[in-house]
CSV table of C-alpha atoms and ligand atoms in Angstrom, one decimal:
chain,number,residue,atom,x,y,z
A,1,UNK,CA,0.0,0.0,0.0
A,2,UNK,CA,1.4,3.4,-0.9
A,3,UNK,CA,1.8,6.1,1.7
A,4,UNK,CA,-0.1,8.9,0.1
A,5,UNK,CA,-2.0,10.4,3.0
A,6,UNK,CA,-0.6,12.9,5.6
A,7,UNK,CA,-3.3,12.8,8.3
A,8,UNK,CA,-3.6,15.8,10.6
A,9,UNK,CA,-3.0,15.0,14.2
A,10,UNK,CA,-5.8,15.7,16.6
A,11,UNK,CA,-4.3,15.6,20.1
A,12,UNK,CA,-5.5,14.7,23.6
A,13,UNK,CA,-3.7,17.3,25.6
A,14,UNK,CA,-1.8,20.5,25.5
A,15,UNK,CA,-1.0,23.3,27.9
A,16,UNK,CA,-0.8,26.2,25.5
A,17,UNK,CA,-3.5,28.2,27.3
A,18,UNK,CA,-1.4,28.0,30.6
A,19,UNK,CA,1.6,29.2,28.7
A,20,UNK,CA,-0.2,32.1,27.1
A,21,UNK,CA,-1.8,33.0,30.4
A,22,UNK,CA,1.5,33.0,32.2
A,23,UNK,CA,3.2,35.2,29.7
A,24,UNK,CA,0.4,37.7,29.8
A,25,UNK,CA,-3.3,37.6,28.8
A,26,UNK,CA,-3.3,40.9,27.0
A,27,UNK,CA,-0.9,39.8,24.2
A,28,UNK,CA,-1.9,36.1,24.3
A,29,UNK,CA,-3.8,36.0,21.0
A,30,UNK,CA,-1.2,38.0,19.1
A,31,UNK,CA,1.6,35.7,20.3
A,32,UNK,CA,-0.4,32.6,19.3
A,33,UNK,CA,-1.2,34.0,15.9
A,34,UNK,CA,2.3,35.2,15.0
A,35,UNK,CA,4.3,32.3,16.6
A,36,UNK,CA,6.7,32.3,19.5
A,37,UNK,CA,9.1,29.9,21.3
A,38,UNK,CA,6.4,27.5,22.4
A,39,UNK,CA,5.5,24.1,21.0
A,40,UNK,CA,2.1,25.1,19.7
A,41,UNK,CA,1.2,28.3,17.9
A,42,UNK,CA,-0.7,28.9,14.7
A,43,UNK,CA,2.3,28.9,12.3
A,44,UNK,CA,3.9,25.8,13.8
A,45,UNK,CA,0.6,23.9,14.0
A,46,UNK,CA,-0.1,24.7,10.3
A,47,UNK,CA,3.3,23.6,9.1
A,48,UNK,CA,3.4,20.4,11.2
A,49,UNK,CA,-0.1,19.3,10.4
A,50,UNK,CA,-1.3,19.7,14.0
A,51,UNK,CA,-5.1,19.7,13.4
A,52,UNK,CA,-6.1,20.6,17.0
A,53,UNK,CA,-6.9,18.9,20.2
A,54,UNK,CA,-7.9,19.2,23.8
A,55,UNK,CA,-6.8,22.7,25.1
A,56,UNK,CA,-6.4,22.3,28.8
A,57,UNK,CA,-7.3,25.0,31.3
A,58,UNK,CA,-5.0,24.4,34.3
A,59,UNK,CA,-4.4,26.2,37.6
A,60,UNK,CA,-0.6,25.8,38.3
A,61,UNK,CA,0.7,25.0,41.8
A,62,UNK,CA,3.3,27.4,43.2
A,63,UNK,CA,6.1,24.9,42.7
A,64,UNK,CA,7.8,26.0,39.5
A,65,UNK,CA,7.6,23.5,36.6
A,66,UNK,CA,11.4,23.8,35.8
A,67,UNK,CA,12.2,22.8,39.4
A,68,UNK,CA,9.8,19.8,39.1
A,69,UNK,CA,11.4,18.7,35.8
A,70,UNK,CA,14.9,19.1,37.3
A,71,UNK,CA,13.9,16.7,40.1
A,72,UNK,CA,12.6,14.3,37.5
A,73,UNK,CA,16.0,13.9,35.9
A,74,UNK,CA,17.2,11.8,38.9
A,75,UNK,CA,17.5,8.0,38.9
A,76,UNK,CA,14.5,7.8,41.2
A,77,UNK,CA,12.2,10.5,42.5
A,78,UNK,CA,9.0,10.9,44.6
A,79,UNK,CA,7.6,14.4,44.4
A,80,UNK,CA,5.2,15.3,47.1
A,81,UNK,CA,1.7,16.2,46.1
A,82,UNK,CA,1.3,20.0,46.0
A,83,UNK,CA,-1.1,21.6,48.4
A,84,UNK,CA,-4.8,21.7,47.4
A,85,UNK,CA,-6.0,24.9,45.8
A,86,UNK,CA,-9.2,26.7,47.0
A,87,UNK,CA,-12.2,27.4,44.7
A,88,UNK,CA,-11.7,31.1,45.3
A,89,UNK,CA,-8.1,31.0,44.0
A,90,UNK,CA,-8.8,28.6,41.1
A,91,UNK,CA,-11.9,30.1,39.6
A,92,UNK,CA,-10.5,33.4,38.3
A,93,UNK,CA,-7.5,31.6,36.8
A,94,UNK,CA,-9.8,29.2,35.0
A,95,UNK,CA,-12.0,32.0,33.7
A,96,UNK,CA,-8.9,33.9,32.4
A,97,UNK,CA,-7.6,30.9,30.5
A,98,UNK,CA,-11.0,30.1,29.1
A,99,UNK,CA,-11.3,33.7,28.0
A,100,UNK,CA,-8.0,33.3,26.2
A,101,UNK,CA,-9.4,30.3,24.4
A,102,UNK,CA,-12.5,32.2,23.3
A,103,UNK,CA,-10.3,35.2,22.3
A,104,UNK,CA,-8.3,32.9,20.0
A,105,UNK,CA,-11.6,31.8,18.5
A,106,UNK,CA,-12.7,35.4,18.0
A,107,UNK,CA,-9.4,36.2,16.3
A,108,UNK,CA,-10.1,33.3,13.9
A,109,UNK,CA,-7.1,31.2,15.1
A,110,UNK,CA,-9.3,28.2,16.0
A,111,UNK,CA,-12.8,26.9,16.5
A,112,UNK,CA,-14.0,25.7,19.9
A,113,UNK,CA,-15.7,22.4,19.0
A,114,UNK,CA,-18.6,21.0,20.9
A,115,UNK,CA,-19.2,17.9,18.8
A,116,UNK,CA,-17.2,15.3,16.8
A,117,UNK,CA,-18.8,16.6,13.7
A,118,UNK,CA,-17.4,20.1,14.3
A,119,UNK,CA,-13.9,18.6,14.8
A,120,UNK,CA,-14.2,16.7,11.6
A,121,UNK,CA,-15.3,19.9,9.7
A,122,UNK,CA,-12.2,21.7,11.1
A,123,UNK,CA,-9.8,18.9,10.1
A,124,UNK,CA,-11.3,18.9,6.6
A,125,UNK,CA,-11.0,22.6,6.2
A,126,UNK,CA,-7.6,23.1,7.9
A,127,UNK,CA,-9.0,25.2,10.7
A,128,UNK,CA,-7.5,24.4,14.1
A,129,UNK,CA,-10.0,22.4,16.3
A,130,UNK,CA,-10.0,23.0,20.0
A,131,UNK,CA,-11.9,21.1,22.7
A,132,UNK,CA,-12.3,23.0,26.0
A,133,UNK,CA,-10.8,20.8,28.7
A,134,UNK,CA,-10.2,21.5,32.4
A,135,UNK,CA,-7.3,19.6,34.1
A,136,UNK,CA,-8.2,19.4,37.8
A,137,UNK,CA,-11.6,20.3,39.1
A,138,UNK,CA,-10.7,22.9,41.7
A,139,UNK,CA,-12.9,25.5,40.0
A,140,UNK,CA,-16.0,23.3,40.2
A,141,UNK,CA,-18.2,23.8,43.3
A,142,UNK,CA,-19.7,20.9,45.3
A,143,UNK,CA,-23.2,21.6,43.9
A,144,UNK,CA,-21.9,21.4,40.4
A,145,UNK,CA,-23.5,24.7,39.3
A,146,UNK,CA,-20.2,25.8,37.8
A,147,UNK,CA,-20.1,22.5,35.8
A,148,UNK,CA,-23.5,23.3,34.3
A,149,UNK,CA,-22.4,26.8,33.3
A,150,UNK,CA,-19.1,25.7,31.9
A,151,UNK,CA,-20.8,23.0,29.9
A,152,UNK,CA,-23.1,25.7,28.4
A,153,UNK,CA,-19.9,27.7,27.6
A,154,UNK,CA,-18.4,24.7,25.7
A,155,UNK,CA,-16.6,22.6,28.3
A,156,UNK,CA,-16.5,19.0,26.9
A,157,UNK,CA,-13.8,17.3,29.0
A,158,UNK,CA,-12.7,17.4,32.6
A,159,UNK,CA,-10.1,15.7,34.8
A,160,UNK,CA,-11.5,15.4,38.3
A,161,UNK,CA,-7.9,15.9,39.5
A,162,UNK,CA,-4.5,16.9,38.4
A,163,UNK,CA,-1.6,15.4,40.4
A,164,UNK,CA,-3.0,17.1,43.5
A,165,UNK,CA,-6.0,16.6,45.8
A,166,UNK,CA,-9.4,18.1,45.1
A,167,UNK,CA,-12.7,17.6,46.9
A,168,UNK,CA,-13.5,15.1,44.2
A,169,UNK,CA,-10.5,12.8,44.5
A,170,UNK,CA,-6.7,12.2,44.8
A,171,UNK,CA,-4.2,12.8,42.1
A,172,UNK,CA,-1.3,10.5,41.4
A,173,UNK,CA,2.1,12.0,42.5
A,174,UNK,CA,5.0,12.1,40.1
A,175,UNK,CA,7.0,9.1,41.3
A,176,UNK,CA,9.5,6.8,39.6
A,177,UNK,CA,9.7,3.9,39.8
A,178,UNK,CA,6.2,3.4,41.2
A,179,UNK,CA,2.9,1.7,40.4
A,180,UNK,CA,-0.1,4.1,40.0
A,181,UNK,CA,-1.6,2.6,43.2
A,182,UNK,CA,-0.7,5.5,45.5
A,183,UNK,CA,-3.7,6.2,47.7
A,184,UNK,CA,-7.5,6.4,47.9
A,185,UNK,CA,-9.8,7.1,45.0
A,186,UNK,CA,-12.8,9.3,44.3
A,187,UNK,CA,-14.8,10.9,47.1
A,188,UNK,CA,-18.6,11.0,47.2
A,189,UNK,CA,-18.4,14.4,45.5
A,190,UNK,CA,-16.2,12.8,42.8
A,191,UNK,CA,-18.7,10.0,42.1
A,192,UNK,CA,-21.5,12.7,41.7
A,193,UNK,CA,-19.2,14.6,39.4
A,194,UNK,CA,-18.7,11.6,37.2
A,195,UNK,CA,-22.4,10.9,37.1
A,196,UNK,CA,-23.2,14.5,36.1
A,197,UNK,CA,-20.4,14.5,33.5
A,198,UNK,CA,-21.9,11.4,32.0
A,199,UNK,CA,-25.4,13.0,31.9
A,200,UNK,CA,-24.2,16.3,30.3
A,201,UNK,CA,-21.8,14.7,27.8
A,202,UNK,CA,-18.5,15.9,29.4
A,203,UNK,CA,-15.7,13.4,28.9
A,204,UNK,CA,-14.0,12.3,32.2
A,205,UNK,CA,-10.2,12.2,31.8
A,206,UNK,CA,-8.4,9.5,33.8
A,207,UNK,CA,-4.9,10.7,33.1
A,208,UNK,CA,-3.9,12.1,36.6
A,209,UNK,CA,-6.0,9.8,38.7
A,210,UNK,CA,-4.3,7.2,40.9
A,211,UNK,CA,-5.2,3.6,40.4
A,212,UNK,CA,-8.0,3.6,43.0
A,213,UNK,CA,-9.6,6.6,41.3
A,214,UNK,CA,-9.2,4.9,37.9
A,215,UNK,CA,-11.2,1.9,39.1
A,216,UNK,CA,-13.8,4.1,40.7
A,217,UNK,CA,-14.4,5.8,37.3
A,218,UNK,CA,-14.4,2.4,35.6
A,219,UNK,CA,-17.1,1.2,38.0
A,220,UNK,CA,-19.4,4.3,37.9
A,221,UNK,CA,-18.9,5.8,34.5
A,222,UNK,CA,-21.3,4.8,31.7
A,223,UNK,CA,-19.0,6.1,29.0
A,224,UNK,CA,-15.8,4.7,27.3
A,225,UNK,CA,-12.7,5.1,29.6
A,226,UNK,CA,-10.2,7.6,28.3
A,227,UNK,CA,-6.7,8.6,29.4
A,228,UNK,CA,-5.9,11.6,27.3
A,229,UNK,CA,-2.2,11.7,27.9
A,230,UNK,CA,-0.7,8.6,29.5
A,231,UNK,CA,1.8,5.9,28.5
A,232,UNK,CA,2.7,2.2,29.1
A,233,UNK,CA,3.7,1.2,32.6
A,234,UNK,CA,5.2,-2.1,31.3
A,235,UNK,CA,7.8,0.0,29.4
A,236,UNK,CA,8.2,3.0,31.7
A,237,UNK,CA,7.3,2.1,35.3
A,238,UNK,CA,6.1,5.6,36.2
A,239,UNK,CA,3.2,6.3,38.6
A,240,UNK,CA,1.6,8.4,35.7
A,241,UNK,CA,1.5,5.4,33.3
A,242,UNK,CA,-1.1,2.7,32.8
A,243,UNK,CA,-0.7,-0.9,33.8
A,244,UNK,CA,-1.7,-3.7,31.4
A,245,UNK,CA,-4.7,-4.4,33.7
A,246,UNK,CA,-5.9,-0.8,33.3
A,247,UNK,CA,-5.3,-1.0,29.6
A,248,UNK,CA,-7.5,-4.1,29.5
A,249,UNK,CA,-10.3,-2.2,31.2
A,250,UNK,CA,-10.0,0.7,28.8
A,251,UNK,CA,-10.2,-1.7,25.8
A,252,UNK,CA,-13.3,-3.4,27.3
A,253,UNK,CA,-15.1,-0.1,27.6
A,254,UNK,CA,-14.2,0.8,24.0
A,255,UNK,CA,-12.2,3.8,25.3
A,256,UNK,CA,-8.8,5.0,24.3
A,257,UNK,CA,-5.3,6.3,25.3
A,258,UNK,CA,-3.5,9.3,23.9
A,259,UNK,CA,0.3,8.8,23.8
A,260,UNK,CA,2.0,11.4,25.9
A,261,UNK,CA,5.2,12.8,24.5
A,262,UNK,CA,6.6,13.7,27.9
A,263,UNK,CA,10.1,12.2,28.2
A,264,UNK,CA,9.6,11.0,31.8
A,265,UNK,CA,6.6,8.9,30.8
A,266,UNK,CA,8.3,7.5,27.6
A,267,UNK,CA,11.8,6.7,28.7
A,268,UNK,CA,12.3,3.3,30.5
A,269,UNK,CA,14.5,5.2,33.0
A,270,UNK,CA,11.7,7.7,33.8
A,271,UNK,CA,13.9,10.8,33.3
A,272,UNK,CA,12.5,14.1,32.0
A,273,UNK,CA,15.3,14.5,29.5
A,274,UNK,CA,14.7,15.3,25.8
A,275,UNK,CA,17.2,12.9,24.2
A,276,UNK,CA,14.5,10.4,23.4
A,277,UNK,CA,14.6,8.7,20.0
A,278,UNK,CA,11.2,8.5,18.2
A,279,UNK,CA,11.6,4.7,18.2
A,280,UNK,CA,10.8,4.9,21.9
A,281,UNK,CA,7.4,6.4,21.1
A,282,UNK,CA,6.8,3.7,18.5
A,283,UNK,CA,7.5,1.1,21.2
A,284,UNK,CA,4.8,2.5,23.4
A,285,UNK,CA,2.4,2.8,20.4
A,286,UNK,CA,3.0,-0.9,19.5
A,287,UNK,CA,2.3,-1.9,23.1
A,288,UNK,CA,-0.9,0.2,23.2
A,289,UNK,CA,-2.1,-1.2,19.9
A,290,UNK,CA,-1.4,-4.7,21.1
A,291,UNK,CA,-3.3,-4.1,24.4
A,292,UNK,CA,-6.1,-1.9,23.1
A,293,UNK,CA,-6.5,-2.7,19.4
A,294,UNK,CA,-6.0,-0.3,16.5
A,295,UNK,CA,-9.1,1.6,17.2
A,296,UNK,CA,-8.3,2.8,20.7
A,297,UNK,CA,-4.9,4.5,20.4
A,298,UNK,CA,-4.1,8.1,19.6
A,299,UNK,CA,-1.9,11.0,20.7
A,300,UNK,CA,-1.9,13.3,23.7
A,301,UNK,CA,1.3,15.3,23.4
A,302,UNK,CA,1.4,17.4,26.6
A,303,UNK,CA,2.8,20.1,24.4
A,304,UNK,CA,3.8,23.2,26.4
A,305,UNK,CA,3.5,21.3,29.6
A,306,UNK,CA,6.4,18.9,29.5
A,307,UNK,CA,9.9,18.2,28.2
A,308,UNK,CA,9.4,16.2,24.9
A,309,UNK,CA,11.7,14.4,22.5
A,310,UNK,CA,14.1,16.8,20.8
A,311,UNK,CA,12.7,16.1,17.3
A,312,UNK,CA,9.2,17.1,18.3
A,313,UNK,CA,10.1,20.2,20.4
A,314,UNK,CA,7.6,22.1,18.2
A,315,UNK,CA,4.4,20.9,16.6
A,316,UNK,CA,6.2,21.9,13.3
A,317,UNK,CA,8.3,18.7,13.9
A,318,UNK,CA,5.3,16.4,13.7
A,319,UNK,CA,6.1,15.2,10.1
A,320,UNK,CA,9.1,13.4,11.7
A,321,UNK,CA,6.8,11.5,13.9
A,322,UNK,CA,4.6,10.5,10.9
A,323,UNK,CA,7.8,9.5,9.0
A,324,UNK,CA,8.9,7.3,11.9
A,325,UNK,CA,5.5,5.6,12.0
A,326,UNK,CA,5.5,4.9,8.3
A,327,UNK,CA,9.1,3.6,8.5
A,328,UNK,CA,7.9,1.2,11.2
A,329,UNK,CA,5.3,-0.2,8.8
A,330,UNK,CA,2.1,1.5,9.9
A,331,UNK,CA,-0.2,1.6,6.8
A,332,UNK,CA,-2.4,4.6,5.7
A,333,UNK,CA,-5.5,3.2,7.5
A,334,UNK,CA,-3.7,2.8,10.8
A,335,UNK,CA,-2.0,6.2,10.4
A,336,UNK,CA,-5.3,7.9,10.0
A,337,UNK,CA,-6.8,6.1,13.0
A,338,UNK,CA,-3.9,7.0,15.3
A,339,UNK,CA,-3.7,10.5,14.1
A,340,UNK,CA,-7.3,11.5,14.5
A,341,UNK,CA,-10.0,8.9,13.6
A,342,UNK,CA,-9.9,7.1,17.0
A,343,UNK,CA,-10.4,10.4,18.9
A,344,UNK,CA,-13.4,11.2,16.7
A,345,UNK,CA,-14.9,7.8,17.4
A,346,UNK,CA,-14.5,8.0,21.1
A,347,UNK,CA,-15.7,11.6,21.3
A,348,UNK,CA,-18.8,10.8,19.3
A,349,UNK,CA,-19.5,7.9,21.6
A,350,UNK,CA,-19.0,10.0,24.7
A,351,UNK,CA,-20.8,13.2,23.6
A,352,UNK,CA,-23.4,11.8,21.3
A,353,UNK,CA,-23.7,12.5,17.6
B,1,LIG,ZN1,-1.3,16.5,32.6
C-alpha cells in the first residue's frame, strides 16, 4: 500500500493556554497567531499538520515546573503532592484561561468544538480544532453549578484531579519507579461529578487519577474510559503510566489512550530529558495497539506542559513522527486512526452524535 496520506494529528492534551496566560493575557492571541518559542502556535501547527486537540485550562501550583522537571532527571524520585487549591483561587484563573481560548476563536485562530462533527469539519477545512478541557476540578463547586455553566460555555472534557488533591479525589504523584496505586480514589463528590459529566456529555479524563480513582471511574462511568495523555507502565514504570490491567479495562469499555510525548513517561529510566529517539514512542504505540487494538490509540502530546523528544520540540516537527510511524510499517489506514480517527470515534460515543 502506498503512503499517500498525511493525516492531521488531533491531540488529547496541550497546555498552551497556561503558557499564554503565564506570559500575559493581553498579548496572548497576538503571540499565538504570529508564533513564538512555544510548542504550539498557529504557524507551527499549520506547518506540522497539528489539526487541533484538547486545550487544557489548568491552575498551576506554586512549585515551579522547571524545578519539578529538574527533580525528575534523577535516577528515582518521589515528588510530594502540591497543596490543594481553593475554589476562590482557582476560579478566576480558569476564567482567564478560558477567556484566552475564546479570544483565540474570536481572532479566527481556532474553533471551539462541541461535537465530533465540528472537529471533523475543522480537520477537513484546515481550521485548528479546540476542545475546551479543564485539568483538575478545583474551579468546580460541590453543587456542580459551575459545571453546568461551563458546559453551556463549551466545556466538553474534565479531569477530576491533576496530580493534587481536590474535593473530588486524589491525584497520582510524580513518582519513579512506582505503580499508579498511590492512595485512595474518588470521594462521594467525585462520584457525583462523574455521574453529572456522563449526563451532560463531558468526557471524564483518567490521566492524573491514581489507580483507585481509575477503578472508581471504571465502576461508575457509563462512557468509554479515556486517558488523554498517559503511557505504558510495562515499558516505563512511572506512577503516571497505565498498567496492562488498566489498559484491558480501557479496551473493554471501548475507550482510548493518547500517547504522551513527555520524556519522563516515555523513557524506561523515567527521566525528564529530551534525548529520546522517536523509536521509543513507537515502542509505546506498539504496546498500546497490542493491548487496546488499532481503534483505541491516539496522541496526547502534553505540548507546552512537558519536556518532549528533541525532534518534536515544536508541533512543526510532527512530520518526523509520521515518517517514523511509516518507516515502522504502519499503513495509511492505521496512520489515520492513530492521528485522529480514533479520537473522533470516542468523542462521538462520549458526547453523542
Ligand atoms: Zn497532565
